[in-house]
Coordinates of N, CA and C in Angstrom, one line a residue:
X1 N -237.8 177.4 20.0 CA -236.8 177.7 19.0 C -236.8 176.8 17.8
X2 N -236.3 177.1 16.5 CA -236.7 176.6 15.4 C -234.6 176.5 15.1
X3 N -234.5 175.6 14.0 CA -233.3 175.8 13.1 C -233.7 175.1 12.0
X4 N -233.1 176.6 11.2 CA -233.9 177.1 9.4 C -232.2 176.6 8.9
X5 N -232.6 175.7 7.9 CA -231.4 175.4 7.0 C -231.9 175.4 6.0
X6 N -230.6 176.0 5.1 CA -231.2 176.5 3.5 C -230.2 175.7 3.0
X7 N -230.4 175.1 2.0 CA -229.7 174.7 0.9 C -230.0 176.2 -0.6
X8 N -228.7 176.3 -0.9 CA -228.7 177.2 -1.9 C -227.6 176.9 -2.8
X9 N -228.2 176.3 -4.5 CA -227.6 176.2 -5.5 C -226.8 177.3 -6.0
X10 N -226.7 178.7 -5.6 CA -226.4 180.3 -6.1 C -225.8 180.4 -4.7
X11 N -224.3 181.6 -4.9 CA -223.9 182.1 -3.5 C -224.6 183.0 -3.4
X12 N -225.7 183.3 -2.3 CA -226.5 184.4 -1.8 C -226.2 184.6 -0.7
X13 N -225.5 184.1 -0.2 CA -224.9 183.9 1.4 C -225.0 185.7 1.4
X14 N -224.4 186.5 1.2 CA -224.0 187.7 1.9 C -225.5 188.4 2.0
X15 N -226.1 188.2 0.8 CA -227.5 188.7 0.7 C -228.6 188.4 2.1
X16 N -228.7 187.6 2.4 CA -229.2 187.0 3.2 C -228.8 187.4 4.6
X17 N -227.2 187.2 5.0 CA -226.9 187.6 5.9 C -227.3 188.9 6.5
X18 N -227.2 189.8 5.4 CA -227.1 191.3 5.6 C -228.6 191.3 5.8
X19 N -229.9 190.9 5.4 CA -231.4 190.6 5.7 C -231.1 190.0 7.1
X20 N -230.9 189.1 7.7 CA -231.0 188.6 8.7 C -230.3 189.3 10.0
X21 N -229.2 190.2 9.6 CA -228.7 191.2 10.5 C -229.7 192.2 10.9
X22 N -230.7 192.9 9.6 CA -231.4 193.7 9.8 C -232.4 193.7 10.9
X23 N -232.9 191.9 10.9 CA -233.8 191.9 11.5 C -233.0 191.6 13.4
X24 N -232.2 191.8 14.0 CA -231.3 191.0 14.8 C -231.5 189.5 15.3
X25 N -231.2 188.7 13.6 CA -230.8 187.8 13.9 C -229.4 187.3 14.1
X26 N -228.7 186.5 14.7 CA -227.3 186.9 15.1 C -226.3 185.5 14.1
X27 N -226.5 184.7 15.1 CA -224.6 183.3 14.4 C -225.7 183.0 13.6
X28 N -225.0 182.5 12.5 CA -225.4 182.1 11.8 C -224.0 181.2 10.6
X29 N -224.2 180.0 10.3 CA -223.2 179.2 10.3 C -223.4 178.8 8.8
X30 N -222.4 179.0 7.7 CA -222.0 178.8 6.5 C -221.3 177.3 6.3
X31 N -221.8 176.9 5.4 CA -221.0 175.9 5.0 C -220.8 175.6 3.3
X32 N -220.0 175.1 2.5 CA -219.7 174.9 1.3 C -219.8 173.3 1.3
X33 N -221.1 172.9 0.5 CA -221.0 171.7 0.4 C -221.5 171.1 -1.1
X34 N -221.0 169.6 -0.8 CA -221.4 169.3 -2.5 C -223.0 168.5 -2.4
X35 N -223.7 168.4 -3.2 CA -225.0 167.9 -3.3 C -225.3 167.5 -5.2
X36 N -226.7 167.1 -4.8 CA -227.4 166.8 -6.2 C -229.1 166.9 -5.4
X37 N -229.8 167.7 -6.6 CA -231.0 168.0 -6.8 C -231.8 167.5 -7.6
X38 N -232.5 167.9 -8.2 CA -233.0 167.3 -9.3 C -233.0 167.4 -10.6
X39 N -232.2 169.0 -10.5 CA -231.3 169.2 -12.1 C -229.9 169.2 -11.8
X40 N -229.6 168.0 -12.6 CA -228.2 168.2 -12.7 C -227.6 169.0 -13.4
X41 N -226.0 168.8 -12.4 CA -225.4 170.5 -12.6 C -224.7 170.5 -13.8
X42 N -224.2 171.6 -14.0 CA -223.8 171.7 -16.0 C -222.4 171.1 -16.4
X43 N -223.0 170.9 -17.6 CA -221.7 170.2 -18.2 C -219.9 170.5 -18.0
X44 N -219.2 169.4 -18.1 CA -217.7 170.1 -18.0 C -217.2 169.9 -19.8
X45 N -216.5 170.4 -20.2 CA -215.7 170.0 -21.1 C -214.5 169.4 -20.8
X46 N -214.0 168.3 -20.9 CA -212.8 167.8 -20.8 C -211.8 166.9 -22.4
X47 N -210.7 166.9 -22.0 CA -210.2 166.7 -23.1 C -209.6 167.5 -24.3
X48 N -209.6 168.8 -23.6 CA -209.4 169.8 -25.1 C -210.8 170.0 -25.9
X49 N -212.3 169.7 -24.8 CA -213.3 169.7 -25.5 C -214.0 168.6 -26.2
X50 N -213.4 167.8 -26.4 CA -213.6 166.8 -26.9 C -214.4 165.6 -26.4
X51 N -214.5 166.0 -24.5 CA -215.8 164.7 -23.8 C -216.0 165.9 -23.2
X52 N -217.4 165.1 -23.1 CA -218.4 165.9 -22.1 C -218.8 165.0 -21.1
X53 N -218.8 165.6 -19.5 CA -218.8 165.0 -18.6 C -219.8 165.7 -17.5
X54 N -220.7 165.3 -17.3 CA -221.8 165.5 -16.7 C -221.7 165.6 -14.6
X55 N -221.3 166.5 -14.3 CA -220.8 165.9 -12.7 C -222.1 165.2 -11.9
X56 N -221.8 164.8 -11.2 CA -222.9 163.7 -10.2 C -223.5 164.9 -9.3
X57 N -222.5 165.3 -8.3 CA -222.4 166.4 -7.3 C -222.5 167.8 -7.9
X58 N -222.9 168.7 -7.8 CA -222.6 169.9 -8.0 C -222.3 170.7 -6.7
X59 N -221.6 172.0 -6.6 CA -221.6 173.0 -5.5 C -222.6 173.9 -5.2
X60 N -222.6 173.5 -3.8 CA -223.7 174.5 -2.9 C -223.3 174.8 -1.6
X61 N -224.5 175.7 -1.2 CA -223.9 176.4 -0.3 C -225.3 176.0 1.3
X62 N -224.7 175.9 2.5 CA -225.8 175.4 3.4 C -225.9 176.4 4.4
X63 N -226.7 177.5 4.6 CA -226.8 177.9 5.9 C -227.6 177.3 7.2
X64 N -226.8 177.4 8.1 CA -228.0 176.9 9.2 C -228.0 178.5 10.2
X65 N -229.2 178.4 11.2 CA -229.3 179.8 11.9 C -230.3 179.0 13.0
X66 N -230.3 179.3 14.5 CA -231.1 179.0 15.3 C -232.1 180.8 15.4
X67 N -233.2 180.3 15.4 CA -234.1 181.2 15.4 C -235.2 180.9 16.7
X68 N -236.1 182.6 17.2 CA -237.2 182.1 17.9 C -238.4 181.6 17.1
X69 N -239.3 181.2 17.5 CA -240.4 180.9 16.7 C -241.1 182.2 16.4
X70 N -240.8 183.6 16.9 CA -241.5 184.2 16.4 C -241.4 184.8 15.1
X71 N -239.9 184.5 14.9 CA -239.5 184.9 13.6 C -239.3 184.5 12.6
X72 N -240.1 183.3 12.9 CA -240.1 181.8 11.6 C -240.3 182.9 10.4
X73 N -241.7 183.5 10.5 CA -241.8 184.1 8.7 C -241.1 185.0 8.3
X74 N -241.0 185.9 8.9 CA -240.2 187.0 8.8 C -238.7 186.5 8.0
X75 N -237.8 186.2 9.1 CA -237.3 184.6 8.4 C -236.8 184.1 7.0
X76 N -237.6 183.1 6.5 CA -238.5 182.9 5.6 C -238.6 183.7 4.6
X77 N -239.1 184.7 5.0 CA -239.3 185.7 3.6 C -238.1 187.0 3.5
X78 N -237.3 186.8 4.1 CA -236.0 187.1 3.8 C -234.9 186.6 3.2
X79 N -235.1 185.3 3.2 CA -234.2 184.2 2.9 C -235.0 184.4 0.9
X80 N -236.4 184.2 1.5 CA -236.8 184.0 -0.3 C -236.6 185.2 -1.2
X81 N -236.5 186.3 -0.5 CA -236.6 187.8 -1.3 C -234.6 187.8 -1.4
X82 N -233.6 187.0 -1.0 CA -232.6 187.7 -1.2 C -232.2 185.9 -1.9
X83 N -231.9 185.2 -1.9 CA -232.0 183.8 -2.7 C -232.8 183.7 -4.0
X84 N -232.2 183.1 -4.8 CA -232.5 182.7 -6.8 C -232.6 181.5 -6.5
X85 N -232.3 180.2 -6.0 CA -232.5 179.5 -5.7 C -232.7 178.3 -4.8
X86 N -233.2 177.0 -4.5 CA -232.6 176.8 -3.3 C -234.2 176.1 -2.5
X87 N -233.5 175.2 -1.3 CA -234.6 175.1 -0.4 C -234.6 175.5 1.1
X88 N -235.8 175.7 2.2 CA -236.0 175.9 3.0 C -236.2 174.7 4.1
X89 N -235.9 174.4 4.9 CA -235.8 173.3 5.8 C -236.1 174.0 7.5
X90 N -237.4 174.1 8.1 CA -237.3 174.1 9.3 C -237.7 173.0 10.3
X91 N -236.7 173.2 11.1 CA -237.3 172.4 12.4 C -237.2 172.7 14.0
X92 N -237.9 171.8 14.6 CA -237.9 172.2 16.2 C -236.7 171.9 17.0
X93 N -236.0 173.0 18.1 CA -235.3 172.6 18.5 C -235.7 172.7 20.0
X94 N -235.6 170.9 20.3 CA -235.5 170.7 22.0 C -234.9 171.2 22.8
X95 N -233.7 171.8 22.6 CA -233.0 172.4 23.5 C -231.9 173.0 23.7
X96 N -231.2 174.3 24.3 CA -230.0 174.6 23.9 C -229.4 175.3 24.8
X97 N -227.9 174.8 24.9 CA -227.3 175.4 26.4 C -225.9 175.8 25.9
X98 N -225.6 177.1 26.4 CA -224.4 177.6 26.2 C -223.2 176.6 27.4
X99 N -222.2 176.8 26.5 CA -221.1 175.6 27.0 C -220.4 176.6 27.9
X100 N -220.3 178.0 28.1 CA -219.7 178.6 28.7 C -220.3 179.2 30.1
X101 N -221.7 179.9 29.7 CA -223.2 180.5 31.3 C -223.4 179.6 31.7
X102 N -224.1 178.7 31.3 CA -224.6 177.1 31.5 C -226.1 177.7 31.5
X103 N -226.2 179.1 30.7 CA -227.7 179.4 30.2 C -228.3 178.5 29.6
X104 N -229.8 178.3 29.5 CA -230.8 177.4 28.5 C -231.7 178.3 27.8
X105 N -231.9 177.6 26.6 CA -233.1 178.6 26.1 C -233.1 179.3 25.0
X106 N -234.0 180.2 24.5 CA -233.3 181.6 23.6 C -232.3 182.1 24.3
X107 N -232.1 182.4 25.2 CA -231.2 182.7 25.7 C -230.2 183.0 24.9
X108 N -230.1 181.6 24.7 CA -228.0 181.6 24.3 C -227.8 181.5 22.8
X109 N -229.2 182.1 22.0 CA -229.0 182.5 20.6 C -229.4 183.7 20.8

């Protein structure tokens, strides 16, 4: 099993979702968070216009999704055909147990 976390500067969230349904992938967990990348995010005006204030943090958006490994690309190239911007983050997952079957495995994604 893999878990694919995206960081995305643009809300694509629904784009994505609706791609990852197609394929039956299932939970998949949103979050709103603040970050910095390597362009900083755009200017504010404050003051009646008069300062300009550069934010540190800008808003983004984080999906995470537990996936099989067979559908790492597939995946992947759903995330990148429905996303403008943004990164891809996968990794291996040791293990995973529903708190309610006491299933292990894909199973319980």
């Amino acid at each position: 099993m893999l878990k694919v976390e995206v960081i995305l500067g643009n809300n694509d969230v629904m784009n994505i979702s609706e791609g990852l349904k197609e394929i039956k992938v299932g939970g998949l967990t949103v979050s709103k968070v603040r970050g910095r990348g390597k362009n900083p995010g755009p200017e504010i005006h404050a003051s009646k216009g008069s300062e300009i204030f550069v934010p540190q943090f800008s808003d983004k958006y984080k999906l995470e999704v537990i996936i099989p490994d067979s559908k790492e690309d597939e995946v992947v190239s759903i995330i990148k055909k429905n996303a403008r911007v943004g990164k891809i983050f996968i990794s291996q997952i040791l293990r995973a147990v529903d708190i309610i079957t006491d299933d292990e495995g894909e199973v319980t994604i």
